[in-house]
Short mmCIF file of C-alpha atoms in Angstrom, two decimals:
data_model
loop_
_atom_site.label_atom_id
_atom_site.label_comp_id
_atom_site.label_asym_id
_atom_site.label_seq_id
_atom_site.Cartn_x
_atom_site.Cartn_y
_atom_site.Cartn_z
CA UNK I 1 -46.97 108.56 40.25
CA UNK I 2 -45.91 112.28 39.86
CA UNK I 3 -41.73 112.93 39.75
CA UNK I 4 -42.41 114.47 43.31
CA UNK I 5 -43.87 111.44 44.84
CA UNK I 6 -41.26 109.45 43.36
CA UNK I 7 -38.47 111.02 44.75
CA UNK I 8 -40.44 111.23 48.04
CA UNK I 9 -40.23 107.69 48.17
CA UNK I 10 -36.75 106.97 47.21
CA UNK I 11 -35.79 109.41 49.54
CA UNK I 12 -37.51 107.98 52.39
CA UNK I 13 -36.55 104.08 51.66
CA UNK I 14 -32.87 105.53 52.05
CA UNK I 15 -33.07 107.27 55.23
CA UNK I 16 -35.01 104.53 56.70
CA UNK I 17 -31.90 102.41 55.31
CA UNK I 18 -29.64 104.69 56.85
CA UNK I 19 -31.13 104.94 60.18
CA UNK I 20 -31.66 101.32 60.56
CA UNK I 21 -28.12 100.83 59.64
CA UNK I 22 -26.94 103.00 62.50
CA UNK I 23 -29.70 102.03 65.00
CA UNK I 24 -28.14 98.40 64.54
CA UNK I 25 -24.80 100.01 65.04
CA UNK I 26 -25.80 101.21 68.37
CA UNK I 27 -27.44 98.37 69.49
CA UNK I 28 -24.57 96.17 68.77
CA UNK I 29 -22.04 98.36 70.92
CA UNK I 30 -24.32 99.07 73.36
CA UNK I 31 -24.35 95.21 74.76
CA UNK I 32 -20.63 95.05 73.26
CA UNK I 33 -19.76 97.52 75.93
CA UNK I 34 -21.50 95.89 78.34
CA UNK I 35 -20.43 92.51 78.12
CA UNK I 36 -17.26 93.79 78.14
CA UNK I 37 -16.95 96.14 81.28
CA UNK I 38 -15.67 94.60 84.71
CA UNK I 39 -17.81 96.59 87.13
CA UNK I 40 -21.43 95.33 87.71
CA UNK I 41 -21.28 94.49 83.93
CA UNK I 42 -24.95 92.01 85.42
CA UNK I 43 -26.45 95.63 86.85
CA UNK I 44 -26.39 98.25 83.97
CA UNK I 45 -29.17 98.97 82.02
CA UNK I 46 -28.16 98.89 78.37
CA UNK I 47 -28.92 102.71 78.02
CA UNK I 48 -26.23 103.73 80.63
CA UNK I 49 -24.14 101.16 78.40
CA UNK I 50 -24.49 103.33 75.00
CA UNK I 51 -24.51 106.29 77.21
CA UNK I 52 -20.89 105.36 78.27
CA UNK I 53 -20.12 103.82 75.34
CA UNK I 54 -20.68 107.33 73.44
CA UNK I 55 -19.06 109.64 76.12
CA UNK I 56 -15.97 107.58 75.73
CA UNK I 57 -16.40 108.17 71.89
CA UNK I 58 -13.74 111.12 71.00
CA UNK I 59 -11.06 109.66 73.21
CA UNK I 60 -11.16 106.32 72.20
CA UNK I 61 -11.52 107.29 68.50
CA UNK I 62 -7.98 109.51 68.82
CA UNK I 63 -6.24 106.42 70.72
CA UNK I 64 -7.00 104.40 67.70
CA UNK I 65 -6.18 106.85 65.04
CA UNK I 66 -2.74 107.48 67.04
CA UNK I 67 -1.78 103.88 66.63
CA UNK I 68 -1.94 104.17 62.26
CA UNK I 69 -0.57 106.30 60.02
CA UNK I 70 -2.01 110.46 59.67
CA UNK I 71 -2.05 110.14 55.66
CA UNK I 72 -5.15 111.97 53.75
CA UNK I 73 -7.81 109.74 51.86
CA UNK I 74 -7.12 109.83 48.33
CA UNK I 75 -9.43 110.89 45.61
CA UNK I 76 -10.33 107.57 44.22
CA UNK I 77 -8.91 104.66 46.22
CA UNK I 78 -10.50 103.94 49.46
CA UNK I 79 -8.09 104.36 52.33
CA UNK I 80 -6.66 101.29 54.75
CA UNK I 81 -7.13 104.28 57.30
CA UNK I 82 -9.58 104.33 59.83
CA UNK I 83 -11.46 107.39 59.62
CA UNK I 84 -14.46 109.40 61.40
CA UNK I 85 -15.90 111.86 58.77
CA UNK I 86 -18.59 112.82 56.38
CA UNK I 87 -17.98 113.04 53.16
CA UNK I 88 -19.15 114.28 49.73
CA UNK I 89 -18.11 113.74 46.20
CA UNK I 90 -19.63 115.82 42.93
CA UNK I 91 -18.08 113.48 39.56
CA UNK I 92 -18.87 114.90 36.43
CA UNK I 93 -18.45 112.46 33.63
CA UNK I 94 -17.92 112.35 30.01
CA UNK I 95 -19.43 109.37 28.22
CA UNK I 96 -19.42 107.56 24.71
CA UNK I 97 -21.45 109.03 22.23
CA UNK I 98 -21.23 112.26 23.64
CA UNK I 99 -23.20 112.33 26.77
CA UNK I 100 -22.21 112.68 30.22
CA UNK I 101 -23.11 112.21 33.54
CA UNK I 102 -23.62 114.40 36.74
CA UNK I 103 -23.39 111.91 39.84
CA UNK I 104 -24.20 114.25 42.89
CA UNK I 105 -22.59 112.53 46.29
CA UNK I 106 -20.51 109.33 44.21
CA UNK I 107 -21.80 107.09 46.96
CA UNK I 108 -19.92 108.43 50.12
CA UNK I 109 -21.54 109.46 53.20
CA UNK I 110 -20.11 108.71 56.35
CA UNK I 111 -17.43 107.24 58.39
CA UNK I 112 -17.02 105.94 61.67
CA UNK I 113 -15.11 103.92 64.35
CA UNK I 114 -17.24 102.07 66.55
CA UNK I 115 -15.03 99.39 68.19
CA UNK I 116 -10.77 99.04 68.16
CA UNK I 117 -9.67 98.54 64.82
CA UNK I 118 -13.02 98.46 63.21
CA UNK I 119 -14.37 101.24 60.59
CA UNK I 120 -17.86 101.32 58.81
CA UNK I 121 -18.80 103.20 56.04
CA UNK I 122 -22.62 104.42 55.46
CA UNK I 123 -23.09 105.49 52.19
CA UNK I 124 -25.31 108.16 51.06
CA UNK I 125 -26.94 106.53 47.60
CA UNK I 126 -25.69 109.03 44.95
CA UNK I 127 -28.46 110.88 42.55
CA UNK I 128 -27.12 110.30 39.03
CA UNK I 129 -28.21 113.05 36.35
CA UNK I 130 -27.39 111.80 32.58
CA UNK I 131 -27.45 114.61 30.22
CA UNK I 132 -26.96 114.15 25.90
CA UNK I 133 -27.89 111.05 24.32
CA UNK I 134 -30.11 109.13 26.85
CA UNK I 135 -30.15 104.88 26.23
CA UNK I 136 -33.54 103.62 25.34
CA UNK I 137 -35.07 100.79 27.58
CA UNK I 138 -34.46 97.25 25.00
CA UNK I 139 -35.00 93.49 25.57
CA UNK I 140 -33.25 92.82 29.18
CA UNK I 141 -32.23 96.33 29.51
CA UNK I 142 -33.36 98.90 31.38
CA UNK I 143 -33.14 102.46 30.07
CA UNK I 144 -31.00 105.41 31.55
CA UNK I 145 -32.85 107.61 33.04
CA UNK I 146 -32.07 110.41 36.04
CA UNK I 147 -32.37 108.61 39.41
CA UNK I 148 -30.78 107.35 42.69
CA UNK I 149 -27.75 104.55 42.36
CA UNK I 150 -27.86 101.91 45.02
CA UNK I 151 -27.25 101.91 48.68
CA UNK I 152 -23.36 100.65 49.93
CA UNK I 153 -21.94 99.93 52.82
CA UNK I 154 -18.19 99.34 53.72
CA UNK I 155 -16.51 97.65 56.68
CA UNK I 156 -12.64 97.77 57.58
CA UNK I 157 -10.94 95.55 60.27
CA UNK I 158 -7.61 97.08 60.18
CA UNK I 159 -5.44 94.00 60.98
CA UNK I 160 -1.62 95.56 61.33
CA UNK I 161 -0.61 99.42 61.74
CA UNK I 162 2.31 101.45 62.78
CA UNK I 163 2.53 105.04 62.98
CA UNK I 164 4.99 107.39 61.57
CA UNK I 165 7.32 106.83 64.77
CA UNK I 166 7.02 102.68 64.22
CA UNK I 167 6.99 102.01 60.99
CA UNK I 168 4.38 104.19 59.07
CA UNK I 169 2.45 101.43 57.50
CA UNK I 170 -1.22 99.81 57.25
CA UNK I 171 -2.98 96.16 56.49
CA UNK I 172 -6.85 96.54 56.95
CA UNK I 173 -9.38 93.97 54.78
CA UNK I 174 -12.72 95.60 53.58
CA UNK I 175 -15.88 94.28 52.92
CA UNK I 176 -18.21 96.44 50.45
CA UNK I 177 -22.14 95.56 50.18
CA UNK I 178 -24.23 97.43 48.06
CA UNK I 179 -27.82 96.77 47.99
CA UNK I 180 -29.88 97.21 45.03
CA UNK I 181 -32.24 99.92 46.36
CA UNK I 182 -31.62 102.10 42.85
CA UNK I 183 -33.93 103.10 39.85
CA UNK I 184 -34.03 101.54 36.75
CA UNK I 185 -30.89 102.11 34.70
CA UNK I 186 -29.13 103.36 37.60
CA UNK I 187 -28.67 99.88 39.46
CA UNK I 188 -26.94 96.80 39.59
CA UNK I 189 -30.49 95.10 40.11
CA UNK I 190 -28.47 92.71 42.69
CA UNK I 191 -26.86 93.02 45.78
CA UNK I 192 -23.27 93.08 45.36
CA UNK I 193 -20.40 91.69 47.74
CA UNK I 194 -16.80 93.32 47.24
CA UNK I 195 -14.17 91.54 49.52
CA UNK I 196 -10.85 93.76 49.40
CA UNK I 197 -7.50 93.95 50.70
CA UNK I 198 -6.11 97.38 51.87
CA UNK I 199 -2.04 98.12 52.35
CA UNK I 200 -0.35 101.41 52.34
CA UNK I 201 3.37 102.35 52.81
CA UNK I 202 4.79 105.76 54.01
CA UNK I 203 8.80 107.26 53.72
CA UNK I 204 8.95 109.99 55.20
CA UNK I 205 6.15 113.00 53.31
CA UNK I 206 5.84 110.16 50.62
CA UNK I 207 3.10 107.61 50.86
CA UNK I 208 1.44 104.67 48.66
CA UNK I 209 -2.02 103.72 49.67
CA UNK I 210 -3.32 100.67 47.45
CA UNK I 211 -6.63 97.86 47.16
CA UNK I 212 -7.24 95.30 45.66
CA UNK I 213 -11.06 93.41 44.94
CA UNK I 214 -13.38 91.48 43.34
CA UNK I 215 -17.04 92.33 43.00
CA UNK I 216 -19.50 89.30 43.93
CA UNK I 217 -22.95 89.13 43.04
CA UNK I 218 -25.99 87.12 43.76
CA UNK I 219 -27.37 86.92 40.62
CA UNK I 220 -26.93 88.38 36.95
CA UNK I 221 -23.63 86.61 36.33
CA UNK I 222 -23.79 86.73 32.35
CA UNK I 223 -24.17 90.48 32.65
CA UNK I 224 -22.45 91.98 35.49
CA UNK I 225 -19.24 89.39 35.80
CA UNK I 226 -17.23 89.31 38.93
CA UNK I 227 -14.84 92.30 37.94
CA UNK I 228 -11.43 92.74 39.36
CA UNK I 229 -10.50 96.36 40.94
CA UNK I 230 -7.15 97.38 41.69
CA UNK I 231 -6.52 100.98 42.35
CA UNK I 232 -3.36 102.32 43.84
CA UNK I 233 -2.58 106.52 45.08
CA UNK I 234 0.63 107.89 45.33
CA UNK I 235 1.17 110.80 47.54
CA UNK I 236 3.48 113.75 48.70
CA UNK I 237 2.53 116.01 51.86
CA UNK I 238 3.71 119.27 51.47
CA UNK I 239 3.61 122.48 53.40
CA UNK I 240 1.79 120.53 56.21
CA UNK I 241 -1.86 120.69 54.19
CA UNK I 242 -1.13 119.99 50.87
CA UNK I 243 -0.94 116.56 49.10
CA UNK I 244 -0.66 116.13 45.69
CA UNK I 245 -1.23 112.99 44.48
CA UNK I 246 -1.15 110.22 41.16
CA UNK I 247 -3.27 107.45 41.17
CA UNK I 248 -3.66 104.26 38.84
CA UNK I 249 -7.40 102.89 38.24
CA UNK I 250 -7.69 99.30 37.16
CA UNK I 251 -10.16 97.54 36.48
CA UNK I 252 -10.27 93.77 34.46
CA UNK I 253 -13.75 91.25 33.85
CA UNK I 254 -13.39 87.68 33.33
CA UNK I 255 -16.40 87.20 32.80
CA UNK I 256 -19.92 88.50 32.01
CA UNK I 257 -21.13 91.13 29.58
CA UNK I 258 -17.45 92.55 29.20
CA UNK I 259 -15.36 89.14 29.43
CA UNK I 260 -11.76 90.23 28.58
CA UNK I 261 -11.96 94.12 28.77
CA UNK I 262 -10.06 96.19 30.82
CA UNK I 263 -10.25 99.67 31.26
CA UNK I 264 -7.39 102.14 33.38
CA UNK I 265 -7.92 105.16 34.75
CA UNK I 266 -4.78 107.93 35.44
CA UNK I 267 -6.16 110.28 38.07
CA UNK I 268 -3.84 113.25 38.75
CA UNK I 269 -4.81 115.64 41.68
CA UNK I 270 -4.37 117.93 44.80
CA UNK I 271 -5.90 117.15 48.55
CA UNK I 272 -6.13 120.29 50.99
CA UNK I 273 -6.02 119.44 54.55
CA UNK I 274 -6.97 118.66 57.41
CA UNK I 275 -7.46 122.20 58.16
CA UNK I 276 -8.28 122.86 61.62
CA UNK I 277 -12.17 124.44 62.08
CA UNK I 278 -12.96 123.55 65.67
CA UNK I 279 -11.49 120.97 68.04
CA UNK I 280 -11.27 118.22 66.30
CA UNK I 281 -13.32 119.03 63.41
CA UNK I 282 -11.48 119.59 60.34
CA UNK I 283 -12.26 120.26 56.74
CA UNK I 284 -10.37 118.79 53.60
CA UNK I 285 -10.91 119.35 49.89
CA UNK I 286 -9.86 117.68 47.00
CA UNK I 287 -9.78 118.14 43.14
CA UNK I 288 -8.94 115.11 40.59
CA UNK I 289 -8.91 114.29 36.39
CA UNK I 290 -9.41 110.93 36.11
CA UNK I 291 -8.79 110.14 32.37
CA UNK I 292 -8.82 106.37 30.34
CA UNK I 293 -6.12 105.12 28.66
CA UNK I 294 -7.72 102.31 27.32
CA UNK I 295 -9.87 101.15 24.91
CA UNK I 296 -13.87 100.22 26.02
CA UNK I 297 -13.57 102.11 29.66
CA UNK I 298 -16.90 103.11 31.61
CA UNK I 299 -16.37 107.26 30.31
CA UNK I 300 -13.54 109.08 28.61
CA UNK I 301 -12.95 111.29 31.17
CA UNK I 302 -14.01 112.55 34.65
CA UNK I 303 -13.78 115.58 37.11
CA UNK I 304 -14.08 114.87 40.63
CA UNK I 305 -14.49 117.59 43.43
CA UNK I 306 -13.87 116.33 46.98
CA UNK I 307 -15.32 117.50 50.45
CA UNK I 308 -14.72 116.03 53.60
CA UNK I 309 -15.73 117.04 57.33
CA UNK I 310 -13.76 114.98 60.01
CA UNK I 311 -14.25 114.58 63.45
#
């Protein structure tokens, strides 16, 4: 099979992914919204259901968003936040042994908010380019090679928020997926279940957004472990669009191929926005160093460049 084909196929088992994902979406709140209307709920077809169920879309998304806090996703940590936006990442990352990674996209894609106090995140499987000293395949190993990571998915059910006038805080649980749909030496060769709770505190043009989670698989226990993720952002709005921000990236195994280790990541940066474009779109851009402070971490180092469309 020539390179082309290859990425012709990989390419095409994600979008089919991706448009299943959001044909189910549609389906679902199509007959949500009709079960749920009073007015010859027995009578309507369930196309004039999604039809009204997506004209309704922009006004029921800002009632929603007006009842939680206004803060900016961080760089790293995922926000408690429900969002409606498309995003893209570009991580460039500095390994052991003096290679380093390009990961196009970091897994983001995008964002929406289907039903009250629900979010879902589609992600767009990122294209990871390794550059320097490249891992040979070895017994139970698979070697590193260029290729496509696997395909996530997120959902939020945001289960307490206040906004700025009542409170200016946020409880939402997550529930990450991530389907082994990567090449070789790019995937977890399992599907992976990451239950999570969100929180996040504001005082004033201060805020705290933090998770915590544990990474499930359903299979490959002795190598991949059930790691422990904590990451927490710390942020200061200034001048309206600006937010710098400090965040803390934690992560411990207790088991599997790295029982014991721990690795932390300090990730100073600077969010831009949300900068008006049109209506309600908006743009935002972001720039973060993420750097380890410990012993045995992933990388040494990492750049990350941020861009989000919202809507």
């Amino acid at each position: 099979m020539s390179v082309v084909e290859h990425l012709n196929k990989k390419f095409f088992r994600t979008a089919k992914a991706l448009l299943l994902s959001f044909a189910i979406v549609l389906i679902v709140t199509g007959a949500y919204s009709a079960q749920a209307s009073t007015t010859s709920a027995s009578d309507a077809s369930i196309s004039s259901a999604i039809f009204d169920y997506l004209a309704d879309w922009s006004q029921r998304v800002a009632r929603i968003q007006s009842e939680q806090p206004h803060w900016l996703t961080p760089i790293v940590t995922v926000t408690p936040c429900l969002e409606e936006k498309f995003r893209y990442d570009q991580l460039w990352l500095a390994n052991p042994h003096g290679s380093a990674t390009d990961n196009f996209d970091g897994g983001k894609g995008l964002e929406l908010i289907p039903f009250e106090n629900i979010g879902i995140i589609l992600g767009v499987p990122a294209w990871q380019a390794h550059n320097g000293h490249i891992r040979p395949a070895t017994k139970g190993k698979s070697s590193t090679t260029d290729g496509w990571a696997d395909q996530t998915f997120l959902f939020k059910y945001r289960l307490f928020s206040r906004n700025e006038k009542n409170g200016d805080y946020i409880v939402t649980a997550f529930m990450g997926f991530s389907a082994p749909t990567g090449d070789d030496g790019n995937s977890n060769h399992h599907g992976v279940f990451t239950p999570t709770i969100a929180i996040g505190k504001g005082f004033g043009y201060f805020d705290f957004q933090s998770t915590g989670g544990i990474s499930l698989s359903d299979g490959g226990l002795q190598r991949l472990g059930m790691p422990v993720a904590w990451n927490t952002a710390f942020q200061y709005q200034i001048f309206r669009f600006f937010w710098p921000e400090f965040e803390i990236n934690y992560t411990w195994w207790p088991n599997g191929q790295r029982e014991g280790q721990n690795q932390v990541f300090l990730t100073p940066g600077l969010v831009v926005g949300r900068i008006p474009l049109y209506e309600r779109i908006r743009l935002t851009v972001g720039f973060g160093y993420q750097v380890a402070v410990t012993d045995h971490a992933a990388y040494h180092h990492s750049a990350i460049l941020t861009e989000r469309i919202s809507f």
